Coordinates of C-alpha atoms in Angstrom, one line a residue:
M19 CA 0.0 0.0 0.0
K20 CA 2.8 2.4 0.9
R21 CA 4.4 1.6 -2.4
F22 CA 1.1 2.5 -4.2
F23 CA 1.0 5.9 -2.5
S24 CA 4.6 6.5 -3.4
I25 CA 3.9 5.8 -7.1
L26 CA 0.8 8.1 -7.0
L27 CA 2.7 10.9 -5.4
C28 CA 5.5 10.7 -8.0
A29 CA 2.9 10.7 -10.8
L30 CA 1.3 13.8 -9.4
M31 CA 4.7 15.6 -9.0
I32 CA 5.4 14.8 -12.7
L33 CA 2.1 16.2 -13.8
G34 CA 2.7 19.2 -11.8
L35 CA 6.1 19.6 -13.5
L36 CA 4.5 19.2 -16.9
S37 CA 1.9 21.7 -16.1
G38 CA 4.4 24.2 -15.0
C39 CA 6.4 23.8 -18.2
K40 CA 3.3 24.3 -20.3
K41 CA 2.5 27.5 -18.4
Q42 CA 6.0 28.7 -18.8
E43 CA 5.9 28.0 -22.5
E44 CA 2.6 29.9 -22.8
N45 CA 4.1 32.8 -20.9
T46 CA 7.2 33.0 -23.1
M47 CA 5.3 32.8 -26.3
T48 CA 6.8 35.7 -28.4
E49 CA 4.8 38.8 -29.0
G50 CA 2.7 38.6 -32.0
E51 CA 2.2 34.8 -32.0
R52 CA -1.3 33.4 -31.6
D53 CA -2.9 30.0 -31.0
A54 CA -3.4 28.4 -34.5
D55 CA -7.1 27.7 -33.5
E56 CA -7.7 31.3 -32.6
P57 CA -9.6 33.3 -35.3
V58 CA -8.3 36.7 -36.0
T59 CA -9.8 39.6 -38.1
L60 CA -7.6 42.4 -39.5
T61 CA -9.0 45.6 -40.8
V62 CA -7.8 47.6 -43.9
W63 CA -8.7 51.3 -44.2
H64 CA -8.9 52.5 -47.9
D65 CA -10.6 55.1 -50.1
G66 CA -10.3 53.1 -53.3
D67 CA -12.6 51.4 -55.8
E68 CA -14.9 48.9 -54.1
T69 CA -14.4 46.4 -56.9
I70 CA -10.8 46.4 -56.6
M71 CA -10.9 46.2 -52.7
S72 CA -13.4 43.3 -52.8
T73 CA -11.3 41.4 -55.3
I74 CA -8.3 41.6 -53.0
A75 CA -10.4 40.7 -49.9
D76 CA -12.0 37.7 -51.6
Y77 CA -8.7 36.4 -52.7
V78 CA -6.9 36.9 -49.4
N79 CA -9.8 35.4 -47.4
E80 CA -10.1 32.4 -49.6
K81 CA -6.4 31.7 -49.3
L82 CA -6.2 32.3 -45.5
S83 CA -9.5 30.6 -44.5
A84 CA -7.7 27.6 -43.2
D85 CA -5.6 29.9 -41.0
Q86 CA -8.8 31.4 -39.7
I87 CA -7.6 34.9 -40.7
T88 CA -10.2 37.3 -42.1
L89 CA -9.3 40.6 -43.8
T90 CA -12.0 43.3 -43.9
F91 CA -11.9 46.5 -45.9
E92 CA -13.4 49.8 -44.6
K93 CA -13.7 52.8 -46.9
K94 CA -12.9 56.1 -45.2
S95 CA -13.2 59.5 -46.6
G96 CA -10.3 61.8 -45.8
L97 CA -8.1 58.8 -45.3
S98 CA -5.0 60.7 -44.6
D99 CA -6.6 62.7 -41.8
Q100 CA -8.1 59.4 -40.4
I101 CA -4.7 57.8 -40.4
K102 CA -3.2 60.9 -38.6
L103 CA -5.9 60.5 -35.9
Y104 CA -6.1 56.7 -35.4
G105 CA -2.9 55.3 -36.9
N106 CA -1.4 54.5 -33.5
D107 CA -4.8 53.5 -32.0
A108 CA -4.8 49.9 -31.7
K109 CA -8.5 49.9 -30.6
N110 CA -10.1 52.2 -32.9
G111 CA -7.6 52.4 -35.8
P112 CA -6.8 50.0 -38.7
D113 CA -4.3 47.2 -38.8
F114 CA -3.4 48.1 -42.4
Y115 CA -4.1 50.9 -44.9
F116 CA -4.3 50.6 -48.7
Y117 CA -3.4 53.8 -50.5
A118 CA -1.3 55.4 -53.2
H119 CA 2.4 55.4 -52.4
D120 CA 3.0 59.1 -52.7
S121 CA 1.6 59.7 -49.1
L122 CA 4.2 57.2 -47.8
G123 CA 6.6 59.7 -46.4
I124 CA 4.0 61.6 -44.4
F125 CA 2.8 58.5 -42.7
V126 CA 6.2 57.2 -41.9
E127 CA 7.1 60.6 -40.4
M128 CA 4.1 60.4 -38.2
G129 CA 5.5 57.2 -36.8
V130 CA 2.5 55.0 -37.4
L131 CA 3.9 52.4 -39.9
A132 CA 6.1 49.4 -39.5
P133 CA 8.4 48.3 -42.2
I134 CA 6.8 45.5 -44.1
T135 CA 10.0 43.6 -43.8
N136 CA 9.4 43.2 -40.0
A137 CA 6.7 40.6 -41.0
L138 CA 7.5 39.6 -44.6
D139 CA 10.6 37.8 -46.0
T140 CA 12.3 40.3 -48.4
E141 CA 12.6 37.3 -50.8
K142 CA 8.8 37.7 -51.4
L143 CA 9.5 41.0 -53.1
S144 CA 11.9 39.7 -55.7
G145 CA 9.1 38.9 -58.2
L146 CA 7.7 42.4 -58.1
I147 CA 8.4 45.0 -60.8
P148 CA 11.4 46.9 -59.3
M149 CA 9.9 50.3 -59.9
T150 CA 6.9 49.5 -57.7
V151 CA 9.2 48.2 -54.9
E152 CA 11.1 51.5 -55.2
A153 CA 7.8 53.4 -54.8
G154 CA 7.2 51.7 -51.5
T155 CA 10.5 52.5 -50.1
Y156 CA 11.2 55.6 -47.9
Q157 CA 14.7 56.4 -46.8
D158 CA 15.8 53.0 -47.8
T159 CA 13.2 51.1 -45.8
K160 CA 10.3 49.3 -47.4
Y161 CA 7.0 50.4 -45.9
L162 CA 4.5 49.7 -48.6
L163 CA 3.9 46.4 -50.4
P164 CA 2.9 47.3 -54.1
V165 CA -0.1 45.6 -55.5
Y166 CA -1.0 47.4 -58.7
F167 CA 0.1 50.6 -60.5
E168 CA -0.7 53.1 -63.2
T169 CA 1.1 55.5 -65.6
L170 CA 0.3 58.0 -68.3
L171 CA -0.2 56.5 -71.8
F172 CA -0.5 57.6 -75.3
M173 CA -4.1 57.0 -76.1
Y174 CA -5.4 57.4 -79.7
N175 CA -8.5 57.0 -81.7
K176 CA -7.9 54.3 -84.3
D177 CA -10.6 55.7 -86.6
L178 CA -8.9 59.1 -86.7
W179 CA -5.3 58.4 -86.5
E180 CA -3.5 58.0 -89.9
G181 CA -0.8 55.4 -90.1
E182 CA 1.4 54.2 -87.3
V183 CA 2.0 56.2 -84.1
P184 CA 5.5 57.6 -84.4
D185 CA 8.3 56.2 -82.1
T186 CA 9.9 59.5 -81.6
T187 CA 8.6 62.8 -80.2
E188 CA 10.0 64.6 -83.2
G189 CA 8.1 62.3 -85.4
L190 CA 5.0 63.1 -83.2
Y191 CA 5.6 66.8 -83.6
E192 CA 5.6 66.6 -87.4
Y193 CA 2.4 64.7 -87.3
M194 CA 0.9 67.2 -85.1
K195 CA 1.8 70.1 -87.3
A196 CA 0.4 68.4 -90.3
H197 CA -2.9 67.3 -88.7
T198 CA -3.8 70.3 -86.3
D199 CA -6.1 73.1 -87.2
V200 CA -6.2 75.3 -84.1
N201 CA -8.6 77.8 -85.6
N202 CA -11.3 75.1 -86.2
S203 CA -10.5 73.2 -82.9
V204 CA -9.2 70.1 -84.6
Y205 CA -6.1 68.6 -83.0
A206 CA -3.8 65.7 -83.5
V207 CA -2.7 65.4 -79.9
V208 CA -4.0 67.0 -76.7
N209 CA -2.3 67.0 -73.3
Q210 CA -2.5 69.0 -70.1
H211 CA 0.7 70.8 -71.2
S212 CA 0.9 73.0 -68.1
T213 CA 0.1 70.4 -65.5
A214 CA 3.2 69.0 -63.7
Y215 CA 2.1 65.5 -63.8
N216 CA 1.5 65.5 -67.5
V217 CA 4.8 67.2 -68.4
A218 CA 6.8 65.0 -66.0
P219 CA 7.4 62.4 -68.9
V220 CA 9.3 65.1 -70.7
I221 CA 11.2 66.5 -67.6
N222 CA 12.1 63.0 -66.3
G223 CA 13.1 61.8 -69.8
F224 CA 15.4 64.8 -70.3
G225 CA 17.1 63.9 -67.0
G226 CA 15.6 66.8 -65.1
Y227 CA 13.5 66.7 -62.0
I228 CA 10.8 68.5 -60.1
I229 CA 12.3 67.5 -56.7
D230 CA 15.1 65.0 -55.9
A231 CA 15.0 62.3 -53.2
K232 CA 16.6 64.6 -50.7
G233 CA 13.9 67.2 -51.0
N234 CA 15.8 69.7 -53.3
P235 CA 13.6 71.4 -56.0
G236 CA 15.1 71.2 -59.5
L237 CA 12.9 73.8 -61.4
N238 CA 16.0 75.8 -62.4
E239 CA 18.2 72.9 -63.3
D240 CA 19.6 73.1 -66.9
L241 CA 17.9 69.7 -68.0
T242 CA 14.6 70.7 -66.3
K243 CA 14.7 74.0 -68.2
Q244 CA 15.5 72.3 -71.5
A245 CA 12.5 70.0 -71.0
V246 CA 10.2 72.9 -70.3
E247 CA 11.4 74.6 -73.4
Y248 CA 10.9 71.5 -75.4
N249 CA 7.4 70.9 -74.1
E250 CA 6.5 74.5 -75.1
K251 CA 6.4 73.8 -78.9
F252 CA 4.0 70.9 -78.3
A253 CA 1.8 73.1 -76.0
E254 CA 1.2 75.4 -78.9
L255 CA -0.5 72.6 -80.8
E256 CA -2.4 71.1 -77.7
A257 CA -5.4 73.3 -77.0
D258 CA -5.4 75.1 -73.7
G259 CA -4.3 72.3 -71.5
D260 CA -7.3 72.2 -69.2
Y261 CA -8.4 68.6 -68.1
N262 CA -12.0 69.1 -69.1
T263 CA -11.1 70.7 -72.4
V264 CA -8.7 68.0 -73.5
T265 CA -10.9 65.1 -72.5
T266 CA -13.9 66.6 -74.2
L267 CA -12.0 67.2 -77.4
F268 CA -10.8 63.6 -77.5
N269 CA -14.2 62.1 -76.5
E270 CA -16.0 64.2 -79.1
G271 CA -13.6 63.1 -81.8
K272 CA -11.9 66.5 -82.3
A273 CA -8.6 65.1 -81.1
A274 CA -7.0 62.1 -82.6
A275 CA -4.9 61.3 -79.5
I276 CA -4.6 62.3 -75.8
I277 CA -1.9 61.8 -73.1
G278 CA -3.8 60.3 -70.3
G279 CA -4.2 57.4 -67.9
P280 CA -6.6 54.4 -67.1
W281 CA -9.0 56.9 -65.3
L282 CA -10.0 58.2 -68.8
V283 CA -11.1 54.8 -70.0
P284 CA -14.8 54.7 -68.8
G285 CA -15.5 58.0 -70.5
I286 CA -13.8 56.9 -73.6
K287 CA -15.9 53.7 -73.7
E288 CA -19.0 55.6 -73.2
A289 CA -18.0 57.8 -76.1
N290 CA -17.6 54.7 -78.3
I291 CA -14.0 55.6 -79.2
N292 CA -12.1 52.9 -81.1
L293 CA -9.2 53.2 -78.6
G294 CA -5.6 52.3 -79.3
I295 CA -2.8 52.6 -76.6
V296 CA 0.9 53.0 -76.9
S297 CA 3.4 52.9 -74.1
L298 CA 5.2 56.3 -73.6
A299 CA 8.4 54.3 -73.1
D300 CA 8.2 53.4 -76.8
I301 CA 8.2 57.1 -77.9
K302 CA 11.8 58.4 -77.8
L303 CA 13.0 62.0 -77.0
P304 CA 15.9 63.6 -79.1
N305 CA 18.3 62.2 -76.4
G306 CA 17.2 58.7 -77.1
N307 CA 15.5 58.2 -73.8
G308 CA 11.8 57.1 -73.8
L309 CA 9.3 59.4 -72.2
A310 CA 9.3 58.8 -68.5
P311 CA 6.0 59.5 -66.7
Y312 CA 5.5 59.4 -63.0
S313 CA 3.8 56.2 -61.8
G314 CA 1.2 55.9 -59.0
V315 CA 1.6 52.7 -57.1
Q316 CA -1.2 51.4 -54.9
G317 CA -0.3 49.1 -52.1
I318 CA -0.7 48.0 -48.5
G319 CA 1.1 49.3 -45.4
V320 CA 0.9 47.9 -41.8
M321 CA 0.5 49.7 -38.6
K322 CA 3.1 49.3 -35.8
H323 CA 0.6 47.9 -33.4
A324 CA -0.7 45.3 -35.8
V325 CA 2.8 43.6 -36.2
E326 CA 3.3 43.8 -32.5
E327 CA 0.0 42.1 -31.7
N328 CA -0.5 39.8 -34.7
K329 CA 2.8 39.4 -36.5
E330 CA 2.0 35.9 -37.8
A331 CA -1.3 36.9 -39.3
V332 CA 0.0 40.1 -40.7
A333 CA 2.9 38.1 -42.4
K334 CA 0.3 35.7 -43.9
V335 CA -1.8 38.6 -45.3
L336 CA 1.2 40.3 -46.9
E337 CA 2.5 37.0 -48.3
A338 CA -0.9 36.4 -49.9
M339 CA -0.8 39.8 -51.6
T340 CA 2.4 39.0 -53.3
D341 CA 0.8 36.1 -55.2
A342 CA 0.7 36.3 -59.0
E343 CA -2.9 34.9 -59.0
L344 CA -4.0 38.1 -57.1
G345 CA -2.5 40.2 -59.8
I346 CA -4.3 38.1 -62.5
R347 CA -7.7 38.6 -60.7
L348 CA -7.1 42.4 -60.3
A349 CA -6.2 42.6 -64.1
T350 CA -9.2 40.6 -65.2
K351 CA -11.9 41.9 -62.9
A352 CA -10.8 45.5 -62.4
N353 CA -8.4 46.3 -65.2
C354 CA -5.5 46.9 -63.0
A355 CA -1.9 46.5 -63.9
P356 CA -0.3 44.1 -61.3
A357 CA 2.9 44.8 -59.6
N358 CA 3.7 41.0 -59.8
E359 CA 5.9 40.3 -62.9
A360 CA 4.6 36.7 -63.1
S361 CA 1.0 37.9 -63.5
Y362 CA 1.8 39.0 -67.0
Q363 CA 2.5 35.4 -68.0
D364 CA -1.3 34.9 -68.0
E365 CA -2.6 35.1 -71.5
T366 CA -5.6 37.2 -70.5
V367 CA -3.4 39.7 -68.8
S368 CA -0.9 40.1 -71.6
A369 CA -3.6 40.4 -74.2
N370 CA -5.0 43.5 -72.4
E371 CA -3.6 46.3 -74.5
M372 CA -3.8 49.0 -71.8
I373 CA -2.4 46.8 -69.0
F374 CA 0.5 45.6 -71.1
A375 CA 1.3 49.2 -72.2
I376 CA 1.4 50.2 -68.5
K377 CA 3.8 47.3 -67.8
E378 CA 6.1 48.4 -70.7
T379 CA 6.0 52.0 -69.3
A380 CA 7.5 50.7 -66.1
Q381 CA 10.8 50.4 -67.9
T382 CA 11.2 54.2 -67.9
A383 CA 8.5 55.4 -65.4
K384 CA 9.6 57.2 -62.2
P385 CA 7.7 56.6 -59.0
M386 CA 5.9 59.8 -57.8
P387 CA 8.2 61.2 -55.1
N388 CA 6.9 60.0 -51.8
I389 CA 8.6 62.5 -49.7
P390 CA 6.4 65.1 -47.8
E391 CA 8.1 68.0 -49.6
M392 CA 6.4 66.9 -52.9
G393 CA 3.2 68.3 -51.8
V394 CA 4.3 71.8 -52.1
M395 CA 5.9 71.4 -55.5
W396 CA 2.8 71.3 -57.7
T397 CA 2.0 74.9 -57.5
P398 CA 5.5 76.4 -58.3
T399 CA 6.0 73.9 -61.1
E400 CA 2.6 74.5 -62.7
S401 CA 3.3 78.2 -62.3
L402 CA 6.4 77.8 -64.2
L403 CA 4.8 75.9 -67.0
A404 CA 1.9 78.3 -67.3
A405 CA 4.3 81.3 -67.4
V406 CA 6.2 79.8 -70.2
N407 CA 3.5 78.1 -72.2
K408 CA 0.7 80.7 -71.7
S409 CA 2.3 84.0 -70.9
G410 CA 5.6 83.8 -72.9
A411 CA 7.7 84.6 -69.9
D412 CA 11.5 84.4 -70.1
L413 CA 12.4 80.8 -69.2
D414 CA 15.4 81.6 -67.1
E415 CA 13.8 84.3 -65.0
A416 CA 10.7 82.3 -64.5
A417 CA 12.6 79.1 -63.5
N418 CA 14.6 81.1 -60.9
Q419 CA 11.5 82.8 -59.6
Y420 CA 9.5 79.6 -59.0
Q421 CA 12.7 77.7 -57.7
E422 CA 12.9 80.3 -55.0
E423 CA 9.2 80.0 -54.3
A424 CA 9.6 76.2 -54.0
V425 CA 12.5 76.5 -51.7
A426 CA 10.7 78.9 -49.4
A427 CA 7.6 76.7 -49.4
I428 CA 9.7 73.6 -48.2
A429 CA 11.5 75.8 -45.6
D430 CA 8.0 76.7 -44.2
M431 CA 7.3 73.0 -43.6
K432 CA 10.0 72.7 -41.1

């Protein structure tokens, strides 16, 4: 009997030790880990197209259903302001945000974002178009995972355009001279010639810049001025450059071509235009460089608290968003150009003329600067362009004037 009680006591002691080990294991669980059987819901704030967001949510939730991870998208008006208010609020704020990359610097400086590489293996970024990865990088740290992107394109009416689209800007200019009748409002090509975004393909292609990565304006740099001067001769043949004017001219068949982006397509389809598209990278400047528009990259960033609380789940969401299949779905369902190179191997994606042209343009496109200082550059840049294109101002004097205004505006930010 004594032996029985001795054995029983030993067994109880062993069970106690095992229980203690289990508790210690639970207590030492690294921050961000969770029980595999515990469901988790993560929230994404956005202000984008609902079709696009639902396509992403459906794909991610399908893939992660076995992991019991659910991703929900919430549309917020004034997203930037909402992030400023709630970016660090684990209770009331989001776990992720989905937005254009050009606001990245502002959010990083606010201290609300974690580098995506805190949760995602950098190897997962190797299959993405390099330009899009660059767009999601701020001060050498990757904060935004690119999902899709857009650029300006050369868009033409196949029923009006005669012959092939020239592969040089000089060839394009000769075509414009021969097919433009300004007095009767008939144009070969229209463009927002005094809008910085629409002139960026020329400025970047010349090797100039509106602002560099360190926040220095470049309006009076020699190559920038050469680009502005070169753009002027095209502006003389491109109507007044107002957005509504140029889009109306194209949609009403009074312009054979327009420099524009995917956002114009719904109106073009409604106007029953027989649309053709050429990548701006395929149109060479006199220096041999292709036109180099800015690119807007849409992607997902993660809040610091989300990585701290749900690192494993955050990693799985980000990894799912790097899948080529998600890019294919976005292309086929929402006409988006995927950031994933492998998505273009799908025949449906590669056959989409607009999407493939955007992908080709990524060879020369520059990511829109994502530094906070870019926000004050639009006004002085467009004032310079208007002064030269519309008022006939002296280029050197105007460039120096608006360079000084840009420097002062940036100084006021600090």
